[in-house]
Coordinates of C-alpha atoms in Angstrom, one line a residue:
Chain G
X1 CA 60.6 55.7 102.9
X2 CA 61.0 59.3 102.6
X3 CA 58.7 60.8 99.9
X4 CA 59.5 64.4 99.8
X5 CA 61.7 66.6 101.1
X6 CA 61.9 70.5 101.6
X7 CA 65.4 72.4 101.0
X8 CA 64.4 76.4 102.5
X9 CA 66.2 79.6 101.9
X10 CA 65.8 83.0 103.3
X11 CA 65.1 82.1 106.4
X12 CA 66.7 85.7 107.2
X13 CA 66.5 87.7 103.5
X14 CA 70.0 89.2 104.0
X15 CA 71.7 85.3 104.7
X16 CA 72.0 85.2 100.9
X17 CA 73.4 82.5 100.4
X18 CA 70.2 80.2 100.8
X19 CA 68.5 82.6 99.2
X20 CA 70.4 82.1 95.9
X21 CA 70.9 78.6 95.9
X22 CA 67.4 78.3 96.0
X23 CA 67.1 80.6 92.7
X24 CA 70.0 78.4 91.5
X25 CA 68.0 75.3 91.6
X26 CA 64.7 76.8 90.8
X27 CA 66.5 77.2 87.2
X28 CA 67.8 74.5 87.1
X29 CA 66.0 71.8 89.0
X30 CA 67.9 68.4 87.5
X31 CA 70.6 69.4 90.2
X32 CA 68.3 68.6 93.2
X33 CA 66.3 65.7 91.4
X34 CA 66.6 62.7 92.4
X35 CA 65.1 59.2 91.7
X36 CA 63.0 58.4 94.5
X37 CA 61.5 61.0 96.3
X38 CA 60.8 64.6 95.1
X39 CA 62.3 67.7 96.3
X40 CA 60.4 71.4 97.0
X41 CA 62.5 74.4 96.7
X42 CA 61.2 77.6 99.0
X43 CA 62.0 81.1 99.9
X44 CA 60.5 81.0 103.3
X45 CA 60.3 84.7 104.0
X46 CA 60.0 87.1 100.7
X47 CA 59.2 89.9 102.4
X48 CA 62.4 89.8 104.3
X49 CA 64.4 88.7 101.2
X50 CA 63.1 91.8 98.8
X51 CA 64.8 93.8 102.0
X52 CA 67.6 92.4 102.2
X53 CA 67.1 92.5 106.6
X54 CA 67.1 89.4 108.9
X55 CA 63.3 89.7 109.4
X56 CA 59.9 92.3 109.0
X57 CA 58.9 91.9 112.6
X58 CA 60.4 88.7 114.8
X59 CA 62.4 86.5 113.9
X60 CA 61.3 84.1 111.6
X61 CA 63.9 81.2 112.8
X62 CA 62.1 81.1 116.4
X63 CA 58.4 81.2 115.0
X64 CA 57.6 78.1 115.2
X65 CA 57.0 77.4 119.0
X66 CA 54.0 75.4 119.5
X67 CA 52.7 78.5 121.7
X68 CA 53.4 81.0 118.3
X69 CA 51.7 78.3 115.9
X70 CA 48.5 77.8 118.3
X71 CA 47.6 81.9 118.4
X72 CA 46.5 84.1 115.9
X73 CA 49.6 85.4 114.2
X74 CA 50.3 89.3 115.4
X75 CA 52.9 90.0 112.9
X76 CA 54.4 89.0 110.0
X77 CA 56.6 86.3 110.5
X78 CA 54.1 84.3 112.9
X79 CA 51.9 85.3 109.8
X80 CA 54.9 83.2 107.6
X81 CA 55.3 80.6 110.3
X82 CA 51.3 79.7 110.2
X83 CA 51.4 79.5 106.4
X84 CA 54.7 77.7 106.3
X85 CA 53.7 75.2 109.0
X86 CA 50.4 74.2 106.7
X87 CA 52.5 74.1 103.8
X88 CA 55.0 71.5 105.1
X89 CA 54.0 70.4 108.3
X90 CA 51.9 70.3 110.8
X91 CA 54.6 70.4 112.9
X92 CA 53.7 67.0 115.5
X93 CA 51.6 65.2 113.2
X94 CA 52.2 62.0 112.2
X95 CA 51.8 62.8 108.5
X96 CA 53.8 65.9 107.8
X97 CA 53.8 67.1 104.4
X98 CA 57.6 66.7 104.0
X99 CA 59.9 64.3 105.5
X100 CA 62.7 65.8 105.7
X101 CA 63.7 70.0 105.9
X102 CA 67.1 71.7 105.6
X103 CA 67.1 75.4 105.6
X104 CA 69.8 77.2 104.6
X105 CA 71.7 79.9 106.7
X106 CA 75.0 82.1 106.7
X107 CA 76.9 83.0 109.4
X108 CA 78.9 86.4 109.7
X109 CA 80.9 84.3 112.3
X110 CA 84.5 82.2 110.9
X111 CA 81.9 78.3 110.9
X112 CA 83.1 77.0 107.8
X113 CA 80.6 74.4 107.0
X114 CA 78.4 73.5 109.7
X115 CA 75.1 72.0 110.9
X116 CA 73.0 73.4 113.5
X117 CA 70.5 69.8 115.2
X118 CA 67.9 70.1 116.9
X119 CA 66.2 67.1 115.8
X120 CA 66.3 64.0 118.5
X121 CA 64.8 61.7 114.9
X122 CA 67.3 58.7 114.0
X123 CA 66.9 59.7 110.4
X124 CA 68.3 63.1 111.2
X125 CA 71.4 62.0 112.8
X126 CA 71.6 58.9 110.1
X127 CA 72.2 61.8 107.7
X128 CA 74.6 64.5 110.1
X129 CA 76.9 61.1 110.2
X130 CA 76.8 60.6 106.3
X131 CA 77.6 64.5 105.3
X132 CA 80.6 63.7 108.2
X133 CA 81.8 61.4 106.2
X134 CA 81.7 62.7 102.8
X135 CA 83.2 66.3 104.1
X136 CA 85.7 66.2 106.9
X137 CA 85.0 69.6 107.1
X138 CA 82.0 69.8 108.5
X139 CA 81.6 70.5 112.1
X140 CA 78.1 69.4 114.1
X141 CA 76.5 71.5 116.7
X142 CA 73.7 70.0 118.5
X143 CA 71.7 73.7 119.7
X144 CA 70.2 74.9 122.7
X145 CA 70.6 78.2 122.2
X146 CA 68.1 81.1 122.8
X147 CA 64.9 79.1 122.1
X148 CA 64.3 75.8 121.9
X149 CA 62.3 73.7 118.8
X150 CA 61.6 77.1 117.4
X151 CA 64.1 76.4 114.0
X152 CA 62.1 76.2 110.5
X153 CA 63.3 72.6 110.5
X154 CA 61.0 71.6 114.0
X155 CA 58.0 72.2 111.3
X156 CA 58.8 68.2 110.2
X157 CA 60.1 65.4 111.9
X158 CA 63.6 65.3 110.5
X159 CA 66.0 68.1 109.3
X160 CA 68.2 70.2 110.4
X161 CA 70.4 73.7 109.4
X162 CA 73.1 74.5 107.3
X163 CA 75.3 77.3 108.8
X164 CA 77.9 78.4 106.4
X165 CA 80.7 81.4 107.4
X166 CA 82.3 83.4 107.4
X167 CA 79.8 86.0 104.7
X168 CA 78.9 89.0 105.7
X169 CA 74.9 89.6 106.4
X170 CA 73.4 91.1 102.4
X171 CA 76.7 89.1 100.4
X172 CA 77.4 86.5 98.1
X173 CA 81.1 84.2 98.3
X174 CA 81.4 82.1 95.0
X175 CA 83.5 79.6 97.7
X176 CA 81.2 78.9 100.4
X177 CA 78.2 79.0 98.0
X178 CA 79.8 76.0 96.0
X179 CA 80.8 74.5 99.5
X180 CA 77.4 74.6 100.5
X181 CA 75.7 73.5 97.6
X182 CA 77.6 70.3 97.3
X183 CA 76.7 69.3 100.7
X184 CA 73.1 69.7 99.6
X185 CA 74.0 67.2 96.8
X186 CA 75.3 64.6 99.3
X187 CA 72.1 64.8 101.2
X188 CA 69.8 64.6 98.7
X189 CA 72.2 61.0 97.6
X190 CA 71.7 59.8 101.0
X191 CA 68.3 59.9 100.6
X192 CA 68.6 58.3 97.6
X193 CA 70.0 55.1 98.8
X194 CA 68.5 55.1 102.2
X195 CA 65.5 55.1 100.2
X196 CA 66.9 52.2 98.0
X197 CA 68.4 50.3 101.2
X198 CA 71.7 50.8 99.8
X199 CA 72.7 52.6 103.4
X200 CA 74.5 50.6 105.8
X201 CA 73.4 51.9 109.3
X202 CA 76.5 50.8 110.7
X203 CA 75.8 52.9 113.8
X204 CA 79.0 54.6 113.8
X205 CA 79.5 57.7 116.7
X206 CA 80.2 61.3 115.9
X207 CA 82.4 64.1 117.8
X208 CA 79.6 66.8 117.9
X209 CA 80.0 70.0 120.0
X210 CA 76.8 69.8 121.9
X211 CA 75.5 73.1 123.7
X212 CA 76.5 74.7 126.9
X213 CA 75.8 78.1 127.5
X214 CA 75.9 81.2 125.6
X215 CA 77.8 84.0 126.5
X216 CA 76.5 87.9 126.3
X217 CA 79.3 90.9 125.8
X218 CA 80.2 93.3 128.7
X219 CA 77.3 95.8 128.8
X220 CA 76.9 98.8 131.0
X221 CA 74.2 99.5 133.2
X222 CA 72.5 100.5 130.0
X223 CA 72.9 97.8 128.7
X224 CA 75.6 99.0 125.9
X225 CA 78.3 96.9 124.5
X226 CA 81.6 97.9 126.5
X227 CA 83.8 95.5 124.7
X228 CA 84.7 93.6 121.7
X229 CA 85.4 89.7 120.7
X230 CA 89.4 89.8 121.4
X231 CA 90.7 89.8 118.1
X232 CA 93.1 86.2 119.7
X233 CA 90.1 84.8 119.5
X234 CA 87.8 86.8 116.0
X235 CA 87.9 83.8 113.5
X236 CA 88.7 81.1 115.7
X237 CA 85.3 79.3 115.8
X238 CA 85.4 75.6 117.2
X239 CA 88.8 76.6 119.6
X240 CA 89.1 75.1 122.7
X241 CA 88.9 78.0 125.0
X242 CA 91.3 77.5 128.3
X243 CA 91.1 79.5 131.7
X244 CA 93.0 82.7 130.9
X245 CA 92.5 82.9 127.5
X246 CA 91.7 86.5 126.3
X247 CA 88.1 86.3 124.7
X248 CA 87.4 90.0 125.1
X249 CA 88.8 93.7 124.2
X250 CA 87.1 96.2 126.2
X251 CA 86.5 99.6 124.3
X252 CA 89.1 101.2 126.6
X253 CA 91.8 98.4 125.9
X254 CA 91.7 95.7 128.9
X255 CA 91.1 92.7 127.9
X256 CA 89.0 90.2 129.8
X257 CA 89.9 86.8 130.2
X258 CA 87.7 83.0 129.8
X259 CA 87.1 82.4 133.6
X260 CA 85.6 78.7 133.4
X261 CA 87.5 76.2 135.2
X262 CA 86.4 73.9 132.2
X263 CA 88.0 74.1 128.9
X264 CA 85.1 74.7 126.6
X265 CA 84.7 75.2 122.7
X266 CA 83.7 78.7 121.4
X267 CA 81.6 78.9 118.2
X268 CA 79.2 81.7 116.6
X269 CA 81.9 83.8 117.8
X270 CA 80.8 87.8 116.8
X271 CA 77.8 87.1 114.7
X272 CA 76.3 90.0 113.6
X273 CA 72.6 89.1 114.3
X274 CA 73.5 88.0 117.8
X275 CA 74.2 91.5 118.8
X276 CA 70.9 91.8 119.9
X277 CA 69.9 88.8 121.3
X278 CA 72.3 89.2 123.6
X279 CA 75.0 86.8 122.9
X280 CA 78.6 87.1 121.7
X281 CA 79.3 83.2 121.4
X282 CA 78.3 79.9 122.1
X283 CA 80.4 77.4 123.9
X284 CA 80.2 73.4 123.7
X285 CA 81.4 70.6 124.5
X286 CA 82.7 68.2 122.1
X287 CA 81.7 64.7 123.1
X288 CA 81.1 61.5 121.4
X289 CA 77.4 60.7 120.2
X290 CA 76.4 57.2 119.5
X291 CA 73.6 57.8 116.3
Chain O
X1 CA 95.6 127.0 111.1
X2 CA 93.5 124.4 111.6
X3 CA 91.1 125.4 114.6
X4 CA 88.2 122.8 115.1
X5 CA 88.4 119.4 113.5
X6 CA 85.2 117.2 113.1
X7 CA 85.7 113.4 113.4
X8 CA 82.7 111.6 112.4
X9 CA 80.8 108.0 112.8
X10 CA 77.9 106.5 112.0
X11 CA 77.2 108.1 109.1
X12 CA 76.0 104.4 108.4
X13 CA 74.6 103.1 111.5
X14 CA 75.2 99.0 110.8
X15 CA 79.2 100.7 110.2
X16 CA 79.9 99.7 114.1
X17 CA 83.4 100.0 113.8
X18 CA 83.0 104.6 113.3
X19 CA 79.7 104.7 115.8
X20 CA 81.7 102.6 118.6
X21 CA 85.2 104.5 118.1
X22 CA 83.1 107.7 118.5
X23 CA 81.6 106.0 121.6
X24 CA 85.1 105.1 123.2
X25 CA 86.4 108.9 122.4
X26 CA 83.3 109.9 124.3
X27 CA 84.5 108.6 127.2
X28 CA 88.0 109.0 127.4
X29 CA 88.2 112.5 125.5
X30 CA 92.0 113.0 125.9
X31 CA 92.5 110.3 123.9
X32 CA 91.8 113.0 120.7
X33 CA 92.7 116.1 123.0
X34 CA 95.8 117.6 121.3
X35 CA 97.6 121.0 122.4
X36 CA 96.8 123.2 119.9
X37 CA 93.3 122.6 118.1
X38 CA 89.9 121.9 119.0
X39 CA 87.9 118.1 117.9
X40 CA 84.5 117.3 118.2
X41 CA 82.9 113.8 117.9
X42 CA 79.8 113.5 116.3
X43 CA 77.4 110.6 115.3
X44 CA 75.7 111.4 112.0
X45 CA 73.1 109.4 111.9
X46 CA 71.9 108.6 114.9
X47 CA 68.1 107.3 114.0
X48 CA 70.3 105.1 111.8
X49 CA 72.6 103.9 114.3
X50 CA 69.6 103.1 116.8
X51 CA 68.1 101.0 114.5
X52 CA 71.3 99.5 112.7
X53 CA 70.7 100.3 109.2
X54 CA 73.2 101.8 106.9
X55 CA 70.3 104.5 106.5
X56 CA 67.1 105.8 107.1
X57 CA 65.4 107.0 104.0
X58 CA 68.6 107.6 101.9
X59 CA 72.2 107.2 101.7
X60 CA 73.9 109.6 103.9
X61 CA 77.1 109.8 102.4
X62 CA 75.3 110.9 99.3
X63 CA 73.1 113.3 100.9
X64 CA 75.4 116.4 100.6
X65 CA 74.6 117.5 97.4
X66 CA 74.0 121.3 96.4
X67 CA 71.2 120.4 95.5
X68 CA 70.2 118.5 98.4
X69 CA 71.4 121.4 100.4
X70 CA 69.8 124.2 99.0
X71 CA 66.3 122.2 99.3
X72 CA 63.8 121.6 101.4
X73 CA 64.9 118.3 102.8
X74 CA 62.0 115.8 101.9
X75 CA 63.4 112.6 103.9
X76 CA 65.0 111.6 107.4
X77 CA 68.9 111.7 105.9
X78 CA 68.3 115.4 104.6
X79 CA 67.0 116.5 106.9
X80 CA 70.3 115.2 108.5
X81 CA 72.2 117.1 105.7
X82 CA 71.1 120.2 106.6
X83 CA 71.7 120.2 110.0
X84 CA 75.1 118.8 109.8
X85 CA 75.7 121.3 107.0
X86 CA 74.6 124.2 109.6
X87 CA 76.7 122.3 112.7
X88 CA 80.0 121.8 110.5
X89 CA 79.8 123.7 107.2
X90 CA 78.4 125.8 105.7
X91 CA 79.2 124.0 102.3
X92 CA 81.7 126.2 100.1
X93 CA 81.3 129.4 102.5
X94 CA 84.9 130.7 103.3
X95 CA 84.5 130.6 107.3
X96 CA 83.2 126.4 108.0
X97 CA 82.7 125.7 111.1
X98 CA 85.4 122.9 111.4
X99 CA 88.1 122.8 109.0
X100 CA 88.9 119.2 108.5
X101 CA 86.6 116.4 108.8
X102 CA 87.7 113.1 109.1
X103 CA 84.2 110.3 108.6
X104 CA 84.6 106.7 109.7
X105 CA 83.7 103.9 107.7
X106 CA 84.0 100.5 107.2
X107 CA 83.5 98.0 104.4
X108 CA 82.9 93.9 103.7
X109 CA 85.9 94.4 101.2
X110 CA 88.9 93.5 102.0
X111 CA 90.4 96.9 101.7
X112 CA 92.4 96.6 104.8
X113 CA 93.1 100.5 105.8
X114 CA 91.9 102.9 102.8
X115 CA 91.3 106.8 102.3
X116 CA 89.1 107.5 100.1
X117 CA 89.7 111.1 99.2
X118 CA 87.3 113.3 96.7
X119 CA 88.7 116.7 97.9
X120 CA 91.3 118.7 96.1
X121 CA 92.7 120.6 99.0
X122 CA 96.2 121.1 99.4
X123 CA 95.7 120.4 103.5
X124 CA 93.5 117.3 102.9
X125 CA 96.6 115.4 100.5
X126 CA 99.1 116.9 103.0
X127 CA 97.3 114.8 105.7
X128 CA 97.1 111.9 103.1
X129 CA 101.0 111.6 102.8
X130 CA 101.4 111.6 106.5
X131 CA 99.3 109.3 107.0
X132 CA 101.1 107.0 103.7
X133 CA 104.5 107.9 105.8
X134 CA 103.0 106.5 109.1
X135 CA 101.2 103.3 107.8
X136 CA 102.7 102.1 104.7
X137 CA 99.7 99.8 104.0
X138 CA 97.3 102.2 103.8
X139 CA 95.8 102.5 100.9
X140 CA 94.7 105.7 99.0
X141 CA 91.8 105.4 96.5
X142 CA 90.7 109.0 94.7
X143 CA 86.9 109.0 94.8
X144 CA 84.8 109.0 91.7
X145 CA 81.8 107.2 92.3
X146 CA 78.3 106.5 92.0
X147 CA 78.1 110.2 92.7
X148 CA 80.0 112.9 93.7
X149 CA 80.5 115.9 95.8
X150 CA 78.1 114.8 98.6
X151 CA 79.9 112.8 101.1
X152 CA 79.7 113.8 104.9
X153 CA 83.7 115.2 104.3
X154 CA 82.5 117.8 101.7
X155 CA 81.2 120.0 103.7
X156 CA 84.6 121.2 105.1
X157 CA 87.5 122.4 102.5
X158 CA 89.2 119.6 103.6
X159 CA 88.5 115.9 104.5
X160 CA 88.2 112.6 103.6
X161 CA 86.3 109.0 104.8
X162 CA 88.4 106.0 106.6
X163 CA 87.5 102.6 105.3
X164 CA 88.4 99.6 107.2
X165 CA 87.4 96.1 106.2
X166 CA 86.8 93.5 105.9
X167 CA 83.8 93.9 108.2
X168 CA 80.7 92.4 108.2
X169 CA 78.2 94.8 108.0
X170 CA 76.6 94.9 112.4
X171 CA 80.0 93.6 113.7
X172 CA 82.9 95.0 115.2
X173 CA 86.7 93.7 114.7
X174 CA 88.8 93.9 117.5
X175 CA 91.8 94.1 115.1
X176 CA 90.3 97.0 113.2
X177 CA 89.5 99.0 115.3
X178 CA 92.5 99.2 117.0
X179 CA 93.6 100.4 113.5
X180 CA 90.9 102.3 113.2
X181 CA 91.7 104.3 116.6
X182 CA 95.8 104.3 115.3
X183 CA 95.1 106.3 112.5
X184 CA 93.2 109.0 114.0
X185 CA 96.0 109.3 116.5
X186 CA 98.6 109.9 113.6
X187 CA 96.1 112.5 111.9
X188 CA 95.9 114.5 114.7
X189 CA 99.4 114.3 115.7
X190 CA 99.8 116.1 111.8
X191 CA 97.2 119.0 113.0
X192 CA 99.4 119.6 116.1
X193 CA 102.7 119.4 114.0
X194 CA 101.3 121.5 111.2
X195 CA 100.1 124.4 113.3
X196 CA 103.2 124.6 115.0
X197 CA 105.1 124.6 112.0
X198 CA 106.9 121.8 112.6
X199 CA 105.7 119.8 109.3
X200 CA 108.1 120.1 106.6
X201 CA 105.9 120.0 103.3
X202 CA 108.8 118.4 101.2
X203 CA 106.4 118.1 98.3
X204 CA 106.8 114.5 97.8
X205 CA 104.6 112.3 95.6
X206 CA 102.3 109.0 96.3
X207 CA 101.1 106.3 94.7
X208 CA 97.2 106.3 94.9
X209 CA 94.4 104.6 93.5
X210 CA 92.4 106.9 91.0
X211 CA 88.7 105.8 90.1
X212 CA 88.4 104.7 86.3
X213 CA 84.9 102.7 86.3
X214 CA 82.5 100.9 88.3
X215 CA 81.9 97.2 87.4
X216 CA 78.1 96.2 88.3
X217 CA 76.6 92.3 88.6
X218 CA 75.8 90.3 85.5
X219 CA 72.2 90.4 85.6
X220 CA 69.3 89.4 83.8
X221 CA 66.5 91.0 81.7
X222 CA 64.4 91.8 85.0
X223 CA 67.6 92.8 86.8
X224 CA 68.2 89.9 89.1
X225 CA 71.8 89.6 89.8
X226 CA 72.8 86.1 88.0
X227 CA 76.5 86.0 89.2
X228 CA 78.9 86.5 92.4
X229 CA 82.2 87.8 92.5
X230 CA 84.7 85.0 91.5
X231 CA 86.4 82.9 94.2
X232 CA 89.8 83.9 92.9
X233 CA 88.7 87.4 92.8
X234 CA 86.9 87.8 96.3
X235 CA 89.5 89.4 98.8
X236 CA 91.7 90.7 96.0
X237 CA 91.1 94.1 96.6
X238 CA 93.8 96.0 95.0
X239 CA 94.4 93.6 92.7
X240 CA 95.7 94.3 88.9
X241 CA 92.9 92.7 86.9
X242 CA 94.3 91.4 83.4
X243 CA 92.6 90.6 80.4
X244 CA 91.4 87.0 80.6
X245 CA 91.7 87.4 84.5
X246 CA 88.2 85.5 86.3
X247 CA 86.3 88.5 87.8
X248 CA 83.0 86.6 88.2
X249 CA 81.2 83.2 88.4
X250 CA 77.2 82.8 87.6
X251 CA 75.0 80.7 89.7
X252 CA 75.1 78.1 86.2
X253 CA 78.8 77.9 87.4
X254 CA 80.4 79.3 84.3
X255 CA 83.3 82.1 84.9
X256 CA 83.3 85.8 83.1
X257 CA 86.6 87.4 83.1
X258 CA 87.6 90.2 82.6
X259 CA 87.8 91.4 78.7
X260 CA 89.7 95.2 79.3
X261 CA 92.5 96.0 77.0
X262 CA 94.1 98.5 80.5
X263 CA 94.9 96.3 83.3
X264 CA 93.3 98.0 85.9
X265 CA 93.1 97.4 89.9
X266 CA 89.8 96.0 91.5
X267 CA 89.1 97.4 94.9
X268 CA 85.5 98.1 97.2
X269 CA 85.1 93.7 96.2
X270 CA 81.9 92.5 96.9
X271 CA 80.5 95.6 99.4
X272 CA 77.7 94.5 100.9
X273 CA 76.0 97.8 100.6
X274 CA 77.1 98.3 96.7
X275 CA 74.7 95.7 95.8
X276 CA 71.7 98.1 95.2
X277 CA 73.3 100.8 94.0
X278 CA 74.6 98.3 91.1
X279 CA 77.9 98.0 91.6
X280 CA 80.4 94.6 92.4
X281 CA 83.8 96.4 92.1
X282 CA 85.3 99.5 91.4
X283 CA 88.9 99.7 88.8
X284 CA 91.2 101.8 89.2
X285 CA 94.5 103.1 88.0
X286 CA 97.9 103.4 90.1
X287 CA 99.5 106.7 89.6
X288 CA 101.9 108.8 91.5
X289 CA 100.6 111.8 92.2
X290 CA 102.4 114.7 92.9
X291 CA 100.7 116.0 96.4

């Protein structure tokens, strides 16, 4: 039985879709109210939202590791992580305050509507499958990226992040705002149906994109970026890369090609926030997952 | 006779196209070298580039007013403005250090390749016309926006800004990077031809978009944005707006329509940096200008 779920936004303060969806629903709470569980709405990083920045000191969505949550917080986001863990968790506990967290993000990559899932819980994957049925354009990426198990949604036993793009940082796009809202309404309907026992778990399988590796930009000895994502790969998220496909164009105009023997799917291509993290794209394998 | 011109980038530190074009040409100076004048390359806002932010204290591209340049500088960008004015100007002088400034920008609006022109000089408009002939997709916007005569290029008697989009802040796009570079090469060819006396000034006319007014986002009493650019207007820069066309979608889902009697062309639609400046788009009149 699901008693309480949290919809969170503004974890990255310059990803306005989540910031404004939370505002919208705070003004119109009936839209996210359902009959048999409670929905709470939360801006997770208020100072970053105020300054329209990704973060103040450290990326909040990498701040929920056990290390950070068990040490004295030394920066703004670590303090937020402790507070959110108390409010929504505590992480790893049998009786967390909320049963499910869905964290709203946007990306400059052309990811359309995507879920980023790290949780292994059965309920999470049932919800994922339900959303894939309702929204056939939805892509599911199973994350094992730069840091593991440190996302906002990891506080709760169940949850995931929604990523929607392409949207520049600091910008609202009406089309993708509406699509994100609709996906949340489907998710809430799923919980309601699940609680009523109406949801038939037919153990169907779904296709997902499973993380394989991160690819950094070509850099010089000092670490400066010396190439861009190639124009033929730009905006082609979830494209299958094959050996010999162009992936980068150097500032001098030379093309760099994909050299892996195994064809892999590229995603999070040219996401602004990942320049500093050191990756130009994620590579993934498409697998059929029994949920 | 043109003796020295400046290509500047990174005036806004998160507009990477200009930042990286300057880097490219610093590494390959032969690409911007011509036979009969000198080209200098400059990152105008090094600290903002380092932090990948639009500015540190104030918008540098609104910091070249006579007021700021004649008072003691009180913030980082004002100090930069004074230095740049000494290096490239001084503004208003008969013998400025450089004869022409082209300042490289990018925008989250879908502006394609655009020029933003404030200068009234004959040479500037000859260069504009030359570029329009070489690049038929180029749009020309005559700016009378939020602040007048305070752009980087106003230090020099001649110049303009190049705006290219749609590009998120903090992102390089190879396609638009290459297009911006090509436009600069045409401009340099124009100067070379002009100096040789090869350029025939046939006093042709060109179509430009002349500034009429700024339109802000709908806001509540506290100044909070309560609507987004409507999905039918998003990405439609240089579209003619007619009475009754949708322009905004409120967070509640209501459409707001264009109500002016005169049809006007919208541009800089949904530019990230203009949320804080208080405008959602610029409206302009298409006119045929005798240059």
